[in-house]
mmCIF file of C-alpha atoms in Angstrom:
data_model
loop_
_atom_site.group_PDB
_atom_site.id
_atom_site.type_symbol
_atom_site.label_atom_id
_atom_site.label_comp_id
_atom_site.label_asym_id
_atom_site.label_seq_id
_atom_site.Cartn_x
_atom_site.Cartn_y
_atom_site.Cartn_z
ATOM 1 C CA MET A 221 -35.835 44.919 -4.195
ATOM 2 C CA ARG A 222 -34.391 41.513 -5.102
ATOM 3 C CA THR A 223 -31.287 42.179 -2.975
ATOM 4 C CA ILE A 224 -33.428 42.984 0.046
ATOM 5 C CA ALA A 225 -35.515 39.840 -0.486
ATOM 6 C CA LEU A 226 -32.353 37.714 -0.720
ATOM 7 C CA ARG A 227 -30.974 39.244 2.483
ATOM 8 C CA ILE A 228 -34.245 38.649 4.313
ATOM 9 C CA PHE A 229 -34.221 35.051 3.062
ATOM 10 C CA GLY A 230 -30.595 34.625 4.214
ATOM 11 C CA VAL A 231 -31.270 36.015 7.675
ATOM 12 C CA SER A 232 -34.418 33.895 7.997
ATOM 13 C CA ALA A 233 -32.659 30.711 6.898
ATOM 14 C CA MET A 234 -29.729 31.259 9.259
ATOM 15 C CA SER A 235 -32.041 32.022 12.181
ATOM 16 C CA ILE A 236 -34.009 28.816 11.497
ATOM 17 C CA VAL A 237 -30.755 26.837 11.479
ATOM 18 C CA TRP A 238 -29.751 28.559 14.744
ATOM 19 C CA THR A 239 -33.065 27.636 16.334
ATOM 20 C CA LEU A 240 -32.829 24.040 15.092
ATOM 21 C CA LEU A 241 -29.334 23.752 16.561
ATOM 22 C CA TRP A 242 -30.683 24.779 19.959
ATOM 23 C CA GLY A 243 -33.505 22.249 19.565
ATOM 24 C CA ARG A 244 -36.370 24.439 20.792
ATOM 25 C CA PHE A 245 -38.524 26.989 19.023
ATOM 26 C CA THR A 246 -38.793 29.650 21.690
ATOM 27 C CA ILE A 247 -39.073 33.417 21.294
ATOM 28 C CA PRO A 248 -35.601 34.082 22.813
ATOM 29 C CA ASN A 249 -33.984 31.451 20.550
ATOM 30 C CA ILE A 250 -35.644 32.892 17.453
ATOM 31 C CA LEU A 251 -34.731 36.490 18.382
ATOM 32 C CA LEU A 252 -31.148 35.548 19.192
ATOM 33 C CA GLY A 253 -30.979 33.635 15.905
ATOM 34 C CA LEU A 254 -32.126 36.742 14.035
ATOM 35 C CA VAL A 255 -29.501 38.867 15.813
ATOM 36 C CA VAL A 256 -26.698 36.370 15.105
ATOM 37 C CA ALA A 257 -27.791 36.004 11.467
ATOM 38 C CA ALA A 258 -27.921 39.781 10.985
ATOM 39 C CA MET A 259 -24.450 40.121 12.508
ATOM 40 C CA ILE A 260 -23.118 37.422 10.179
ATOM 41 C CA MET A 261 -24.644 39.171 7.156
ATOM 42 C CA VAL A 262 -23.099 42.523 8.171
ATOM 43 C CA LEU A 263 -19.696 41.397 9.490
ATOM 44 C CA LEU A 264 -19.026 38.534 7.052
ATOM 45 C CA PRO A 265 -20.668 39.536 3.769
ATOM 46 C CA LEU A 266 -20.465 37.135 0.866
ATOM 47 C CA PRO A 267 -19.558 38.426 -2.567
ATOM 48 C CA PRO A 268 -22.573 39.036 -4.770
ATOM 49 C CA VAL A 269 -23.669 36.024 -6.787
ATOM 50 C CA PRO A 270 -25.217 36.895 -10.113
ATOM 51 C CA VAL A 271 -28.781 35.574 -10.030
ATOM 52 C CA GLN A 272 -30.713 35.504 -13.275
ATOM 53 C CA GLY A 273 -33.981 34.108 -14.420
ATOM 54 C CA ARG A 274 -37.245 33.676 -12.645
ATOM 55 C CA PHE A 275 -38.499 31.428 -9.913
ATOM 56 C CA HIS A 276 -41.012 28.790 -11.060
ATOM 57 C CA PRO A 277 -42.697 27.044 -8.096
ATOM 58 C CA VAL A 278 -44.136 23.965 -9.874
ATOM 59 C CA PRO A 279 -40.764 22.591 -11.070
ATOM 60 C CA LEU A 280 -39.323 23.414 -7.636
ATOM 61 C CA LEU A 281 -42.045 21.313 -5.985
ATOM 62 C CA GLN A 282 -41.342 18.519 -8.469
ATOM 63 C CA LEU A 283 -37.626 18.787 -7.682
ATOM 64 C CA THR A 284 -38.320 18.618 -3.950
ATOM 65 C CA GLY A 285 -40.513 15.537 -4.365
ATOM 66 C CA LEU A 286 -38.019 13.856 -6.690
ATOM 67 C CA PHE A 287 -35.175 14.589 -4.307
ATOM 68 C CA ALA A 288 -37.137 13.127 -1.379
ATOM 69 C CA TRP A 289 -37.828 10.010 -3.461
ATOM 70 C CA TYR A 290 -34.127 9.696 -4.366
ATOM 71 C CA LEU A 291 -33.182 10.001 -0.699
ATOM 72 C CA VAL A 292 -35.466 7.134 0.253
ATOM 73 C CA ALA A 293 -34.671 4.906 -2.740
ATOM 74 C CA SER A 294 -30.920 5.465 -2.534
ATOM 75 C CA SER A 295 -30.892 4.834 1.202
ATOM 76 C CA ILE A 296 -32.668 1.515 0.689
ATOM 77 C CA GLN A 297 -30.261 0.636 -2.127
ATOM 78 C CA LEU A 298 -27.243 1.423 0.074
ATOM 79 C CA MET A 299 -28.733 -0.545 2.938
ATOM 80 C CA TRP A 300 -29.126 -3.556 0.651
ATOM 81 C CA LEU A 301 -25.569 -3.186 -0.674
ATOM 82 C CA ALA A 302 -24.285 -3.127 2.912
ATOM 83 C CA ILE A 303 -26.102 -6.262 4.106
ATOM 84 C CA LYS A 304 -26.217 -8.464 1.015
ATOM 85 C CA PRO A 305 -23.777 -11.356 0.963
ATOM 86 C CA GLY A 306 -20.912 -11.281 -1.486
ATOM 87 C CA PRO A 307 -18.191 -8.883 -2.450
ATOM 88 C CA PRO A 308 -18.599 -5.147 -1.934
ATOM 89 C CA PRO A 309 -20.082 -3.176 -4.810
ATOM 90 C CA GLN A 310 -17.854 -1.817 -7.528
ATOM 91 C CA THR A 311 -17.355 1.929 -7.168
ATOM 92 C CA GLY A 312 -16.209 4.416 -9.755
ATOM 93 C CA VAL A 313 -15.939 8.015 -10.823
ATOM 94 C CA LEU A 314 -18.356 9.129 -13.522
ATOM 95 C CA GLN A 315 -18.414 12.433 -15.307
ATOM 96 C CA VAL A 316 -21.667 14.246 -15.896
ATOM 97 C CA GLN A 317 -21.846 16.983 -18.508
ATOM 98 C CA VAL A 318 -24.440 19.548 -17.467
ATOM 99 C CA ASN A 319 -26.122 22.298 -19.449
ATOM 100 C CA ILE A 320 -26.546 24.756 -16.588
ATOM 101 C CA GLN A 321 -25.592 28.370 -17.262
ATOM 102 C CA SER A 322 -25.632 29.754 -13.708
ATOM 103 C CA ASP A 323 -22.754 29.038 -11.329
ATOM 104 C CA LEU A 324 -25.230 29.095 -8.457
ATOM 105 C CA LEU A 325 -27.355 26.365 -10.070
ATOM 106 C CA LEU A 326 -24.210 24.388 -10.869
ATOM 107 C CA VAL A 327 -23.395 24.340 -7.156
ATOM 108 C CA LEU A 328 -27.017 23.473 -6.302
ATOM 109 C CA ALA A 329 -26.948 20.575 -8.778
ATOM 110 C CA SER A 330 -23.726 19.251 -7.277
ATOM 111 C CA SER A 331 -25.217 19.584 -3.788
ATOM 112 C CA PHE A 332 -28.344 17.649 -4.766
ATOM 113 C CA ILE A 333 -26.232 14.894 -6.315
ATOM 114 C CA THR A 334 -23.935 14.758 -3.275
ATOM 115 C CA LEU A 335 -26.863 14.612 -0.851
ATOM 116 C CA THR A 336 -28.280 11.603 -2.690
ATOM 117 C CA PRO A 337 -26.884 8.571 -0.841
ATOM 118 C CA GLY A 338 -24.350 6.551 -2.801
ATOM 119 C CA SER A 339 -22.942 9.436 -4.826
ATOM 120 C CA MET A 340 -20.695 12.385 -4.164
ATOM 121 C CA VAL A 341 -19.403 15.162 -6.393
ATOM 122 C CA LEU A 342 -15.622 15.158 -6.200
ATOM 123 C CA GLU A 343 -14.873 18.002 -8.551
ATOM 124 C CA ILE A 344 -16.689 20.662 -10.537
ATOM 125 C CA ASP A 345 -15.130 21.732 -13.819
ATOM 126 C CA GLN A 346 -16.700 25.170 -13.979
ATOM 127 C CA VAL A 347 -15.399 26.041 -17.443
ATOM 128 C CA ARG A 348 -16.492 22.842 -19.223
ATOM 129 C CA ARG A 349 -19.555 22.326 -16.961
ATOM 130 C CA ILE A 350 -18.604 18.790 -15.939
ATOM 131 C CA LEU A 351 -19.275 17.200 -12.559
ATOM 132 C CA TYR A 352 -16.970 14.354 -11.537
ATOM 133 C CA CYS A 353 -18.980 12.083 -9.252
ATOM 134 C CA HIS A 354 -17.962 9.135 -7.118
ATOM 135 C CA VAL A 355 -20.754 6.567 -7.397
ATOM 136 C CA MET A 356 -21.150 3.655 -4.998
ATOM 137 C CA ASP A 357 -22.493 1.011 -7.384
ATOM 138 C CA VAL A 358 -21.260 0.994 -10.985
ATOM 139 C CA GLY A 359 -21.230 -2.782 -11.326
ATOM 140 C CA SER A 360 -23.751 -2.897 -14.166
ATOM 141 C CA ALA A 361 -24.793 -0.761 -17.098
ATOM 142 C CA ARG A 362 -28.252 -0.455 -15.515
ATOM 143 C CA THR A 363 -26.957 1.176 -12.318
ATOM 144 C CA VAL A 364 -24.709 3.545 -14.280
ATOM 145 C CA GLU A 365 -27.617 4.514 -16.528
ATOM 146 C CA PHE A 366 -29.825 5.061 -13.461
ATOM 147 C CA PHE A 367 -27.245 7.457 -11.993
ATOM 148 C CA TYR A 368 -27.106 9.429 -15.247
ATOM 149 C CA GLU A 369 -30.923 9.568 -15.344
ATOM 150 C CA GLN A 370 -30.984 10.902 -11.757
ATOM 151 C CA ALA A 371 -28.443 13.599 -12.605
ATOM 152 C CA ALA A 372 -30.335 14.561 -15.773
ATOM 153 C CA GLN A 373 -33.654 14.831 -13.913
ATOM 154 C CA ILE A 374 -32.102 16.994 -11.197
ATOM 155 C CA GLU A 375 -30.520 19.241 -13.813
ATOM 156 C CA ARG A 376 -33.703 19.539 -15.862
ATOM 157 C CA LEU A 377 -35.836 20.463 -12.848
ATOM 158 C CA LEU A 378 -33.276 22.975 -11.541
ATOM 159 C CA VAL A 379 -33.146 24.674 -14.935
ATOM 160 C CA ASP A 380 -36.940 24.652 -15.206
ATOM 161 C CA ALA A 381 -37.307 26.025 -11.669
ATOM 162 C CA PHE A 382 -34.734 28.811 -11.812
ATOM 163 C CA GLU A 383 -33.192 29.609 -15.195
ATOM 164 C CA ARG A 384 -34.678 31.912 -17.760
ATOM 165 C CA GLY A 385 -35.929 30.079 -20.828
ATOM 166 C CA GLY A 386 -36.084 26.721 -19.004
ATOM 167 C CA GLY A 387 -35.391 23.373 -20.545
ATOM 168 C CA SER A 388 -32.209 21.357 -20.672
ATOM 169 C CA LEU A 389 -30.722 18.538 -22.646
ATOM 170 C CA PRO A 390 -32.470 15.189 -22.621
ATOM 171 C CA ALA A 391 -30.875 12.433 -20.532
ATOM 172 C CA GLU A 392 -29.265 10.728 -23.542
ATOM 173 C CA GLU A 393 -27.484 13.901 -24.635
ATOM 174 C CA ASN A 394 -26.473 14.855 -21.129
ATOM 175 C CA ARG A 395 -23.295 12.771 -20.905
#
């Protein structure tokens, strides 16, 4: 049952992307998107990804809201760094130790961090569960600590939303 639900979700998501690429929600676009998505699922199947745990909607809503807030706040921060007088900000690579068991959630966490303006995951150490992140502004201890807090909040909400047992390490222990 879960496999069928995941396939339906995959076909639906791909057909929505197809329709968005065409720019108009019309019946032919939606139907063609469904056909193309179904063909992709049949002709180019992905290997099965082990999915464990349960879906918890409240932490997922919190994660969505937090992510939206980070998008806005980080965009404003980057805008300010781009227009403020003086030398460019100091950049650096920081490592983030995560306590995520699922490979799928590890990839989701790295995607969330990468999509937050001003940071990008350069490498994922799958065995040791370390994300190596390029961060735009590491000029002060406060900005470095803020980045680690962002990563810890994203991790905690992903674990709470999707992993069995929930919970993760507090921000201080997460480095």
